[in-house]
Amino acid sequence: MSLNPEPAAPEEREAQQLPPKSFADAAQEALEPQSHANGTDGAAESTEHSVDVQTDGPKTNGVGVLKIVGTDGHQQDDKQSATESTKESSKESSIKDQESYEGTGIDETPKSPKAKTHRRKGSRSSLGSVGRTYGVSMKDDIKAAATHVKNEATNAAAEAKDEATVLKKQVDDKQETLERETKQKLDDTFLPETPRLVNGDALTTVRPPKEVEKDSRIDKPLKRRDSELKAGRQAGAGWAKSKIRFAPMNVPLQRRLQTCAVLMHTLSIVGSLAIFFFLCSIPLLWPILLPYTIYVLFSNAGTSGELSFRSERLRRLKVWSLFASYFPARLHRSQELEPTRKYIFGYHPHGIISHGAFAAFATEALGFSQLFPGITNALLTLDSNFRYPLYREYALRLGMASVSRESCENILSKGGHNGEGMGRAITIVVGGARESLDARPGVVHLVLRRRKGFVKMAIRTGADLVPVLAFGENDIYDQVDSESHPLLHKFQMLVKKVMGFTVPIFHARGIFNYDVGMMPYRRPINIVVGKPIRVVQDKHPNPEYMDEVHEKYIEELMRLWHEHKNTFAKQRTGELEIVE
């Protein structure tokens, strides 16, 4: 089947030996749409002279053999004539095919058309070929297509203008609504509330102040965000405001040595046990440590009263001067004591660890032997302290002994100048562990009213009682208030009843700071020794005489407080009280 249209010109039709076509048929063919499927290019025949075009035989250069069938049913076959006319017009039709169809190759063989190029060049206009009459040129088609495109562009521009108008109206409505809401908020904020109007009331409009109206304008220029320089947080600024005050690096060496001396004594029990267990981890030392442990458990060196392990050389070491100067601590006497008598020093208050008693009576840091020459004094502590390996050696060589009744009687009845305890003295911290629970800065609460055992011991051994009051002993540690934590206080009392001692919850300063730690504060301790109270020796003391001596002891203690409180307790928050 050939894609070439049937010629309409009389000369072409005569050349191809086709019957002449009437003017009406040509006009009707131009008004009907062309079709590439039926081989007639869309030109329909008239009802009276319609013909059927068929193709037979093979195609030659894209042109087949035509058969024309009339409407009356008779085939008008002139094969020979059609073949000759086809040969004559093959070249002309080939050129027309190349111009009309872009899908045809150079060699005039049909190929697959390219995308969107299968239509005729003249039929790409939206106007198509409708109304095309013979003799109308391609220029008219192009002009018509341009006019159509222009009309479409004009219609699109009109539609875009309408849409822009609608959008502008919406924006204006939204802006007007926003202004109305802003004005309403300003009226609600700055204008006083007016009563609701009823029919007949006059309307009144109050204009907001100019400052408010100026600030509420939405068309005012925006303020630049970077108009002012703003800095962030300063790194390390929190350390300057820290509640923990750290010690500077340029602390003098003497103060560092003082801290080491106090730390050594504070950790003496824990440190000695740690060293002992470390030595036990060495199997080569077991043959030595095992007999030593048995000896410590059964030794009575702390209660024998012989003071055979006492070392005056160790008591006079310079390290104890560093220890005492840490606070600093000083020892004061009210009266000289005769070296031909026996004495029992009653130390008050107990404090947390009794650092003042250790510095004054366990060492020569405060010059005890100079203030009281000829008197050998022993500081008494718990008997359990002499069951700790290594620590007992440390305590015995400082002249310390057990606070048991047996130990007190042995010290005051053996040795001395006459072999019966003459010139010997013992120091007892009377309040004990119970008094340590009331140790707080600024106050002195003594547990003394029911403590009469030391008075009975003094009468039985014939030793004079000497009250000692340490101003500042309670100030070197802070402790949790027992009244604010009653359950904790009950637990501490239970531990004291079962174990014989208690553990107060305390804190002070650290090694490298001034606020947190177990080291005592650097606050002065002034130890004042009172006048001795003479007693009459009696192996079986009378209770009434015991009460009399006890009252004299309390009176002398109160005298020390009233005479020296304004000198050594200027920062006190309360007076001395005997709570038990």
Coordinates of C-alpha atoms in Angstrom, one line a residue:
M1 CA 0.0 0.0 0.0
S2 CA 1.4 3.3 -0.9
L3 CA 1.2 6.3 1.4
N4 CA 1.0 8.7 -1.6
P5 CA -2.3 10.5 -1.8
E6 CA -4.5 10.2 -4.9
P7 CA -3.8 13.2 -7.1
A8 CA -6.6 15.7 -7.5
A9 CA -5.2 17.8 -10.3
P10 CA -6.7 16.9 -13.8
E11 CA -3.2 16.7 -15.4
E12 CA -1.9 14.3 -12.8
R13 CA -5.0 12.2 -12.9
E14 CA -4.8 12.0 -16.7
A15 CA -1.1 11.1 -16.5
Q16 CA -1.9 8.2 -14.2
Q17 CA -4.9 7.3 -16.3
L18 CA -7.4 8.0 -13.6
P19 CA -10.9 9.2 -14.2
P20 CA -11.5 12.9 -13.8
K21 CA -12.7 14.1 -10.4
S22 CA -15.5 16.5 -10.0
F23 CA -15.1 19.8 -8.1
A24 CA -17.6 18.7 -5.5
D25 CA -15.7 15.6 -4.8
A26 CA -12.4 17.6 -4.4
A27 CA -14.1 20.0 -2.0
Q28 CA -15.7 17.2 0.1
E29 CA -12.3 15.5 0.3
A30 CA -10.7 18.7 1.6
L31 CA -13.3 19.1 4.3
E32 CA -13.0 15.5 5.7
P33 CA -9.9 14.6 7.9
Q34 CA -7.1 12.8 6.3
S35 CA -6.3 9.3 7.4
H36 CA -3.1 7.4 6.9
A37 CA -4.7 4.0 7.6
N38 CA -6.9 3.6 4.5
G39 CA -4.5 4.6 1.8
T40 CA -6.7 7.5 0.6
D41 CA -5.2 10.2 2.8
G42 CA -8.6 10.9 4.4
A43 CA -10.3 12.1 1.1
A44 CA -13.7 10.4 1.0
E45 CA -15.4 9.9 -2.4
S46 CA -18.8 11.2 -3.1
T47 CA -21.7 8.9 -2.7
E48 CA -22.3 8.7 -6.4
H49 CA -18.7 8.4 -7.6
S50 CA -17.0 6.7 -4.6
V51 CA -14.3 4.2 -5.4
D52 CA -12.4 1.5 -3.4
V53 CA -8.7 1.6 -3.7
Q54 CA -6.9 -1.7 -3.2
T55 CA -3.3 -2.7 -3.6
D56 CA -2.1 -5.9 -5.2
G57 CA 1.3 -7.3 -5.7
P58 CA 4.6 -6.3 -4.3
K59 CA 5.6 -2.8 -3.5
T60 CA 8.1 -0.9 -5.7
N61 CA 9.8 1.9 -3.9
G62 CA 6.9 2.1 -1.5
V63 CA 4.2 2.1 -4.2
G64 CA 1.9 -0.7 -4.8
V65 CA -0.4 -1.7 -7.7
L66 CA -3.8 0.0 -7.6
K67 CA -7.1 -1.5 -8.2
I68 CA -10.1 0.7 -8.7
V69 CA -13.5 -0.7 -8.0
G70 CA -16.6 1.2 -9.0
T71 CA -19.6 1.5 -6.9
D72 CA -21.7 -0.4 -9.3
G73 CA -19.8 -3.6 -8.4
H74 CA -17.7 -3.9 -11.6
Q75 CA -14.0 -4.0 -11.3
Q76 CA -12.2 -1.5 -13.4
D77 CA -8.9 -3.2 -13.7
D78 CA -6.3 -1.7 -15.9
K79 CA -3.2 -3.3 -14.5
Q80 CA -0.9 -2.5 -17.3
S81 CA -1.8 1.2 -17.4
A82 CA -1.4 1.5 -13.6
T83 CA 2.1 -0.1 -13.7
E84 CA 3.3 2.3 -16.4
S85 CA 2.0 5.3 -14.7
T86 CA 3.5 4.2 -11.4
K87 CA 6.9 3.9 -13.0
E88 CA 6.7 7.4 -14.4
S89 CA 5.7 9.0 -11.1
S90 CA 7.9 6.9 -8.8
K91 CA 10.6 9.5 -8.7
E92 CA 8.2 12.3 -8.0
S93 CA 6.4 10.4 -5.3
S94 CA 9.7 9.5 -3.7
I95 CA 10.6 13.1 -3.3
K96 CA 7.2 13.9 -1.9
D97 CA 7.5 11.0 0.6
Q98 CA 10.8 12.4 1.8
E99 CA 9.3 15.8 2.4
S100 CA 6.1 14.6 3.9
Y101 CA 7.4 11.8 6.2
E102 CA 10.5 12.3 8.3
G103 CA 10.6 8.5 9.1
T104 CA 11.7 7.6 5.5
G105 CA 15.4 6.9 5.0
I106 CA 17.7 8.3 2.4
D107 CA 17.5 5.2 0.4
E108 CA 13.7 5.6 0.1
T109 CA 13.1 2.5 2.1
P110 CA 10.5 2.8 4.9
K111 CA 12.0 2.9 8.4
S112 CA 10.6 3.3 11.9
P113 CA 9.7 7.0 12.4
K114 CA 11.3 8.9 15.2
A115 CA 9.5 10.0 18.3
K116 CA 6.8 12.6 17.6
T117 CA 7.8 12.8 13.8
H118 CA 5.4 10.4 12.2
R119 CA 2.9 13.1 11.3
R120 CA 3.2 15.2 8.2
K121 CA 5.0 18.5 8.6
G122 CA 1.9 20.2 7.4
S123 CA -0.4 18.4 9.8
R124 CA 1.5 19.3 13.1
S125 CA -0.5 22.5 13.5
S126 CA -3.5 22.2 15.7
L127 CA -5.6 23.4 12.8
G128 CA -4.8 20.2 10.9
S129 CA -5.9 19.9 7.3
V130 CA -9.6 20.8 8.0
G131 CA -10.8 23.3 5.5
R132 CA -7.7 23.0 3.3
T133 CA -8.6 23.5 -0.2
Y134 CA -6.6 23.0 -3.3
G135 CA -4.0 25.8 -3.9
V136 CA -3.6 26.9 -0.2
S137 CA 0.1 27.2 0.5
M138 CA 2.1 26.0 3.6
K139 CA 2.6 29.7 4.5
D140 CA -1.0 30.1 5.3
D141 CA -0.8 27.0 7.6
I142 CA 2.1 28.5 9.4
K143 CA 0.4 31.8 9.8
A144 CA -2.7 30.1 11.1
A145 CA -0.7 28.0 13.6
A146 CA 1.1 31.2 14.8
T147 CA -2.2 32.9 15.3
H148 CA -3.5 29.9 17.3
V149 CA -0.4 29.9 19.5
K150 CA -0.7 33.6 20.1
N151 CA -4.3 33.1 21.1
E152 CA -3.4 30.4 23.5
A153 CA -0.6 32.6 25.0
T154 CA -3.1 35.4 25.4
N155 CA -5.6 33.1 27.1
A156 CA -2.8 31.7 29.4
A157 CA -1.7 35.3 30.3
A158 CA -5.2 36.3 31.1
E159 CA -5.6 33.2 33.4
A160 CA -2.3 34.0 35.1
K161 CA -3.4 37.6 35.7
D162 CA -6.7 36.4 37.2
E163 CA -4.9 34.0 39.5
A164 CA -2.5 36.8 40.6
T165 CA -5.4 39.0 41.3
V166 CA -7.0 36.3 43.5
L167 CA -3.8 35.7 45.4
K168 CA -3.3 39.4 46.0
K169 CA -6.8 39.6 47.3
Q170 CA -6.1 36.7 49.7
V171 CA -2.9 38.3 50.9
D172 CA -4.6 41.6 51.5
D173 CA -7.4 39.9 53.4
K174 CA -4.9 38.0 55.6
Q175 CA -2.9 41.2 56.3
E176 CA -6.1 43.0 57.2
T177 CA -7.1 40.2 59.6
L178 CA -3.6 40.2 61.2
E179 CA -3.7 44.0 61.7
R180 CA -7.2 43.7 63.2
E181 CA -6.0 40.9 65.7
T182 CA -2.9 42.9 66.7
K183 CA -5.0 46.0 67.3
Q184 CA -7.4 43.9 69.4
K185 CA -4.6 42.5 71.5
L186 CA -3.2 46.0 72.1
D187 CA -6.6 47.2 73.1
D188 CA -7.0 44.3 75.5
T189 CA -3.5 45.0 77.0
F190 CA -3.4 48.8 77.4
L191 CA -7.0 50.0 77.4
P192 CA -9.1 49.7 80.5
E193 CA -12.0 47.3 80.5
T194 CA -15.2 49.1 79.6
P195 CA -18.6 47.9 80.5
R196 CA -20.8 46.2 77.9
L197 CA -22.8 48.7 75.9
V198 CA -26.5 48.5 75.6
N199 CA -28.9 50.1 73.2
G200 CA -28.8 53.8 73.5
D201 CA -25.2 54.1 75.0
A202 CA -22.8 56.3 73.2
L203 CA -19.7 54.7 71.6
T204 CA -16.3 55.9 72.7
T205 CA -13.0 55.2 71.0
V206 CA -9.8 55.5 73.0
R207 CA -6.6 55.7 70.9
P208 CA -3.6 54.0 72.4
P209 CA -0.5 56.0 73.3
K210 CA 1.8 57.0 70.5
E211 CA 4.6 54.9 72.0
V212 CA 2.5 51.8 72.0
E213 CA 1.2 52.6 68.5
K214 CA 4.8 53.1 67.3
D215 CA 6.0 49.8 68.8
S216 CA 3.0 47.9 67.3
R217 CA 3.7 49.0 63.7
I218 CA 4.4 46.0 61.5
D219 CA 6.0 48.0 58.8
K220 CA 8.8 49.3 60.9
P221 CA 12.3 48.2 59.9
L222 CA 13.6 45.0 61.6
K223 CA 16.4 45.3 64.1
R224 CA 19.6 43.5 63.0
R225 CA 20.3 40.5 65.1
D226 CA 24.1 41.1 65.1
S227 CA 23.8 44.7 66.1
E228 CA 25.3 44.0 69.5
L229 CA 28.2 41.8 70.5
K230 CA 27.2 39.1 73.0
A231 CA 29.7 36.7 74.6
G232 CA 29.0 33.2 75.8
R233 CA 29.9 31.7 79.2
Q234 CA 33.4 32.0 80.4
A235 CA 35.3 28.8 80.7
G236 CA 36.5 28.0 84.2
A237 CA 34.4 30.7 85.8
G238 CA 32.7 28.1 88.0
W239 CA 35.9 27.1 89.7
A240 CA 36.3 30.6 91.1
K241 CA 32.8 30.3 92.8
S242 CA 33.3 26.7 94.0
K243 CA 32.4 26.0 97.6
I244 CA 35.6 24.0 98.0
R245 CA 38.6 26.2 98.7
F246 CA 41.8 24.6 97.5
A247 CA 45.1 25.2 99.1
P248 CA 47.6 27.2 97.0
M249 CA 50.7 25.7 95.6
N250 CA 53.1 28.1 97.4
V251 CA 52.3 27.0 100.9
P252 CA 55.4 27.1 103.1
L253 CA 57.3 23.9 103.7
Q254 CA 56.8 24.1 107.5
R255 CA 53.0 24.0 107.0
R256 CA 53.2 21.0 104.7
L257 CA 55.3 19.2 107.3
Q258 CA 52.7 20.1 110.0
T259 CA 50.0 18.6 107.9
C260 CA 52.0 15.4 107.4
A261 CA 52.6 15.0 111.2
V262 CA 48.9 15.4 112.0
L263 CA 47.9 13.0 109.2
M264 CA 50.4 10.4 110.5
H265 CA 48.9 10.4 114.0
T266 CA 45.3 10.5 112.7
L267 CA 45.9 7.4 110.5
S268 CA 48.2 5.7 113.0
I269 CA 45.7 2.8 113.8
V270 CA 44.6 2.3 110.2
G271 CA 48.1 2.6 108.9
S272 CA 49.7 0.2 111.3
L273 CA 47.0 -2.5 110.5
A274 CA 47.6 -2.0 106.8
I275 CA 51.3 -2.5 107.2
F276 CA 50.8 -5.6 109.3
F277 CA 48.5 -7.2 106.7
F278 CA 50.9 -6.4 104.0
L279 CA 53.7 -8.1 105.9
C280 CA 51.4 -11.1 106.3
S281 CA 51.2 -11.5 102.5
I282 CA 54.9 -12.3 102.5
P283 CA 55.3 -16.1 103.4
L284 CA 59.0 -15.6 104.4
L285 CA 57.8 -13.5 107.4
W286 CA 55.2 -15.9 108.7
P287 CA 57.7 -17.6 111.2
I288 CA 58.1 -14.1 112.8
L289 CA 54.6 -12.7 112.5
L290 CA 52.8 -15.8 114.0
P291 CA 54.7 -15.7 117.3
Y292 CA 54.3 -11.9 117.4
T293 CA 50.6 -12.1 116.9
I294 CA 50.3 -14.6 119.8
Y295 CA 52.4 -12.3 122.0
V296 CA 50.2 -9.3 121.3
L297 CA 47.0 -11.2 122.2
F298 CA 48.3 -12.3 125.6
S299 CA 50.6 -9.4 126.5
N300 CA 49.7 -7.3 129.6
A301 CA 52.2 -4.5 128.9
G302 CA 49.3 -2.0 128.7
T303 CA 48.0 -2.8 132.2
S304 CA 51.1 -3.8 134.1
G305 CA 51.8 -0.2 135.2
E306 CA 55.6 -0.7 134.8
L307 CA 55.9 1.7 131.8
S308 CA 58.9 -0.3 130.7
F309 CA 58.4 0.4 127.0
R310 CA 58.3 4.2 127.6
S311 CA 60.9 6.1 125.4
E312 CA 61.7 9.7 126.4
R313 CA 63.7 10.0 123.1
L314 CA 60.6 9.2 121.1
R315 CA 58.4 11.6 123.1
R316 CA 60.8 14.4 122.4
L317 CA 61.1 14.0 118.6
K318 CA 60.7 17.2 116.5
V319 CA 57.8 15.7 114.6
W320 CA 55.6 16.3 117.7
S321 CA 56.5 20.0 117.7
L322 CA 55.2 20.0 114.1
F323 CA 52.1 18.2 115.3
A324 CA 51.3 20.7 118.1
S325 CA 52.1 23.8 115.9
Y326 CA 49.6 22.7 113.3
F327 CA 46.6 24.0 115.4
P328 CA 48.6 25.5 117.3
A329 CA 48.2 23.9 120.8
R330 CA 49.6 25.3 124.1
L331 CA 49.7 24.1 127.7
H332 CA 49.0 26.4 130.6
R333 CA 49.3 25.7 134.4
S334 CA 47.5 27.4 137.2
Q335 CA 49.7 26.2 140.0
E336 CA 52.9 24.2 140.4
L337 CA 52.5 20.5 141.4
E338 CA 54.7 18.8 144.1
P339 CA 56.7 15.9 142.6
T340 CA 56.2 14.0 145.9
R341 CA 52.5 13.3 145.3
K342 CA 50.4 11.3 143.0
Y343 CA 48.0 13.0 140.5
I344 CA 45.0 12.1 138.3
F345 CA 44.5 14.7 135.5
G346 CA 40.8 14.8 134.3
Y347 CA 40.8 16.1 130.7
H348 CA 37.7 17.9 129.4
P349 CA 36.1 17.8 126.8
H350 CA 36.7 14.6 124.9
G351 CA 36.3 16.1 121.5
I352 CA 36.4 13.8 118.4
I353 CA 39.9 12.4 118.7
S354 CA 41.4 14.4 121.7
H355 CA 44.3 15.8 119.8
G356 CA 45.0 18.3 122.6
A357 CA 45.4 15.5 125.2
F358 CA 47.8 13.6 122.9
A359 CA 50.0 16.7 122.3
A360 CA 50.1 17.8 126.0
F361 CA 50.4 14.5 127.9
A362 CA 51.7 11.9 125.4
T363 CA 54.6 13.9 124.0
E364 CA 56.9 16.7 125.2
A365 CA 55.8 19.0 122.3
L366 CA 54.2 21.4 124.8
G367 CA 56.8 21.1 127.6
F368 CA 55.0 19.1 130.2
S369 CA 58.2 18.1 132.0
Q370 CA 59.2 21.8 132.2
L371 CA 55.9 22.9 133.7
F372 CA 55.7 20.0 136.0
P373 CA 59.2 18.7 136.7
G374 CA 59.7 15.4 138.5
I375 CA 56.2 14.1 137.5
T376 CA 55.9 11.1 135.1
N377 CA 52.6 11.2 133.3
A378 CA 50.8 8.5 131.3
L379 CA 47.9 9.2 128.9
L380 CA 45.3 6.4 129.2
T381 CA 43.3 5.0 126.3
L382 CA 41.1 2.1 125.5
D383 CA 42.5 -1.4 126.4
S384 CA 41.5 -2.6 122.9
N385 CA 44.1 -0.3 121.3
F386 CA 46.8 -2.5 122.8
R387 CA 45.6 -5.5 120.8
Y388 CA 46.4 -3.9 117.4
P389 CA 49.7 -5.2 116.0
L390 CA 52.4 -2.6 115.5
Y391 CA 50.1 0.2 116.9
R392 CA 50.6 -1.1 120.5
E393 CA 54.3 -0.6 120.1
Y394 CA 53.7 2.9 119.0
A395 CA 51.5 3.7 121.9
L396 CA 53.6 2.0 124.6
R397 CA 56.8 3.8 123.6
L398 CA 54.9 7.1 124.0
G399 CA 54.1 6.2 127.6
M400 CA 50.4 5.4 127.0
A401 CA 48.6 2.8 129.0
S402 CA 45.2 1.1 129.4
V403 CA 42.3 3.0 131.1
S404 CA 41.2 -0.1 132.9
R405 CA 41.0 -0.1 136.8
E406 CA 43.8 -2.5 137.0
S407 CA 46.1 -0.4 134.9
C408 CA 45.3 2.8 136.9
E409 CA 46.0 1.1 140.3
N410 CA 49.3 -0.4 139.0
I411 CA 50.6 2.9 137.7
L412 CA 49.8 4.8 140.9
S413 CA 51.0 2.1 143.3
K414 CA 54.2 1.0 141.6
G415 CA 57.4 2.7 140.6
G416 CA 58.0 6.4 141.2
H417 CA 60.6 7.8 143.6
N418 CA 59.7 5.5 146.5
G419 CA 58.5 2.5 144.5
E420 CA 54.9 3.1 145.5
G421 CA 53.9 5.5 142.8
M422 CA 55.3 8.7 144.2
G423 CA 55.7 11.4 141.5
R424 CA 53.5 9.5 139.0
A425 CA 50.4 10.8 137.2
I426 CA 47.7 9.5 134.8
T427 CA 45.5 11.5 132.5
I428 CA 41.9 10.3 131.9
V429 CA 39.5 11.7 129.3
V430 CA 36.6 11.5 131.7
G431 CA 33.7 12.1 129.2
G432 CA 34.7 9.2 127.0
A433 CA 33.0 8.1 123.8
R434 CA 29.6 9.4 125.0
E435 CA 30.9 12.9 125.3
S436 CA 32.4 12.8 121.7
L437 CA 28.8 12.7 120.3
D438 CA 28.2 16.2 121.7
A439 CA 31.5 17.7 120.4
R440 CA 30.5 20.7 118.2
P441 CA 32.3 24.0 117.6
G442 CA 31.4 26.9 119.9
V443 CA 29.9 24.8 122.8
V444 CA 31.2 22.7 125.6
H445 CA 28.9 19.9 126.8
L446 CA 30.4 17.6 129.5
V447 CA 29.3 14.2 130.6
L448 CA 30.5 14.5 134.2
R449 CA 27.6 14.4 136.7
R450 CA 27.4 10.6 136.9
R451 CA 31.1 9.9 136.2
K452 CA 32.5 9.2 139.7
G453 CA 34.8 6.3 139.0
F454 CA 37.9 8.5 138.7
V455 CA 37.1 10.1 142.0
K456 CA 36.8 6.7 143.7
M457 CA 40.2 5.7 142.2
A458 CA 41.8 8.9 143.4
I459 CA 40.6 8.2 147.0
R460 CA 41.7 4.6 147.0
T461 CA 45.2 5.4 145.7
G462 CA 45.6 8.7 147.5
A463 CA 46.1 10.7 144.3
D464 CA 45.1 14.4 144.0
L465 CA 42.6 15.3 141.4
V466 CA 43.6 18.0 138.9
P467 CA 40.9 19.3 136.5
V468 CA 42.1 20.2 133.0
L469 CA 40.0 22.2 130.6
A470 CA 40.9 22.4 126.8
F471 CA 39.6 25.4 125.1
G472 CA 39.1 24.8 121.4
E473 CA 39.1 20.9 121.5
N474 CA 35.5 20.8 120.1
D475 CA 36.3 23.5 117.4
I476 CA 38.6 21.4 115.2
Y477 CA 35.9 19.2 113.8
D478 CA 32.3 19.6 112.5
Q479 CA 29.8 16.9 113.4
V480 CA 26.3 15.9 112.3
D481 CA 23.7 17.2 114.7
S482 CA 22.3 14.2 116.7
E483 CA 19.0 16.1 117.5
S484 CA 18.3 16.5 113.8
H485 CA 19.0 12.8 113.2
P486 CA 17.6 10.9 116.2
L487 CA 17.8 7.5 114.5
L488 CA 21.5 8.0 113.8
H489 CA 22.0 9.0 117.5
K490 CA 20.3 5.8 118.7
F491 CA 22.5 3.7 116.4
Q492 CA 25.6 5.3 117.8
M493 CA 24.5 4.7 121.3
L494 CA 23.9 1.0 120.4
V495 CA 27.4 0.7 119.0
K496 CA 28.8 2.2 122.2
K497 CA 26.9 -0.2 124.4
V498 CA 28.0 -3.3 122.4
M499 CA 31.5 -2.3 121.3
G500 CA 32.5 0.0 124.2
F501 CA 33.2 2.9 121.8
T502 CA 31.2 4.8 119.1
V503 CA 32.0 6.5 115.8
P504 CA 30.8 10.1 115.5
I505 CA 29.9 11.3 112.0
F506 CA 32.3 14.2 111.5
H507 CA 34.3 16.1 108.9
A508 CA 36.7 19.0 108.6
R509 CA 39.2 19.9 106.0
G510 CA 41.4 17.9 103.6
I511 CA 45.1 17.7 102.8
F512 CA 44.9 20.0 99.8
N513 CA 41.6 21.9 100.6
Y514 CA 40.0 23.8 103.4
D515 CA 36.5 22.4 103.4
V516 CA 36.2 18.6 102.9
G517 CA 38.2 15.9 104.5
M518 CA 39.1 14.1 107.8
M519 CA 42.0 16.4 108.8
P520 CA 41.2 18.8 111.7
Y521 CA 40.9 22.5 111.2
R522 CA 43.8 24.8 112.1
R523 CA 42.2 26.3 115.2
P524 CA 44.0 27.0 118.4
I525 CA 43.8 24.7 121.4
N526 CA 44.6 26.1 124.8
I527 CA 44.9 23.4 127.6
V528 CA 44.7 24.9 131.1
V529 CA 45.7 22.8 134.1
G530 CA 43.8 23.8 137.3
K531 CA 44.6 23.6 141.0
P532 CA 44.9 20.1 142.6
I533 CA 42.2 18.9 145.0
R534 CA 43.7 17.1 147.9
V535 CA 42.0 13.8 149.0
V536 CA 42.4 11.5 151.9
Q537 CA 43.4 7.9 151.0
D538 CA 40.9 5.3 151.8
K539 CA 40.8 1.7 150.5
H540 CA 37.0 1.7 151.0
P541 CA 35.8 5.2 150.2
N542 CA 32.6 6.6 151.7
P543 CA 30.0 7.6 149.1
E544 CA 29.3 10.9 150.9
Y545 CA 33.0 11.7 150.7
M546 CA 33.1 10.8 147.1
D547 CA 30.3 13.2 146.4
E548 CA 32.1 15.9 148.3
V549 CA 35.3 15.5 146.3
H550 CA 33.3 15.3 143.1
E551 CA 31.6 18.7 143.8
K552 CA 34.9 20.3 144.6
Y553 CA 36.2 19.0 141.3
I554 CA 33.3 20.5 139.4
E555 CA 33.7 23.9 141.1
E556 CA 37.4 24.0 140.1
L557 CA 36.5 23.1 136.6
M558 CA 33.8 25.9 136.4
R559 CA 36.4 28.3 137.8
L560 CA 38.7 27.6 135.0
W561 CA 35.9 28.2 132.5
H562 CA 34.8 31.5 133.9
E563 CA 38.4 32.8 134.3
H564 CA 39.6 32.0 130.8
K565 CA 36.6 31.8 128.6
N566 CA 37.0 35.5 127.5
T567 CA 40.6 34.8 126.7
F568 CA 40.5 31.4 124.9
A569 CA 36.8 31.1 123.9
K570 CA 36.0 34.4 122.3
Q571 CA 34.1 32.7 119.4
R572 CA 31.9 30.6 121.7
T573 CA 28.2 30.3 121.1
G574 CA 27.2 28.9 124.5
E575 CA 28.4 28.3 128.0
L576 CA 29.9 25.2 129.6
E577 CA 27.1 22.8 130.5
I578 CA 27.2 19.5 132.4
V579 CA 24.5 17.4 130.6
E580 CA 24.9 14.1 132.5

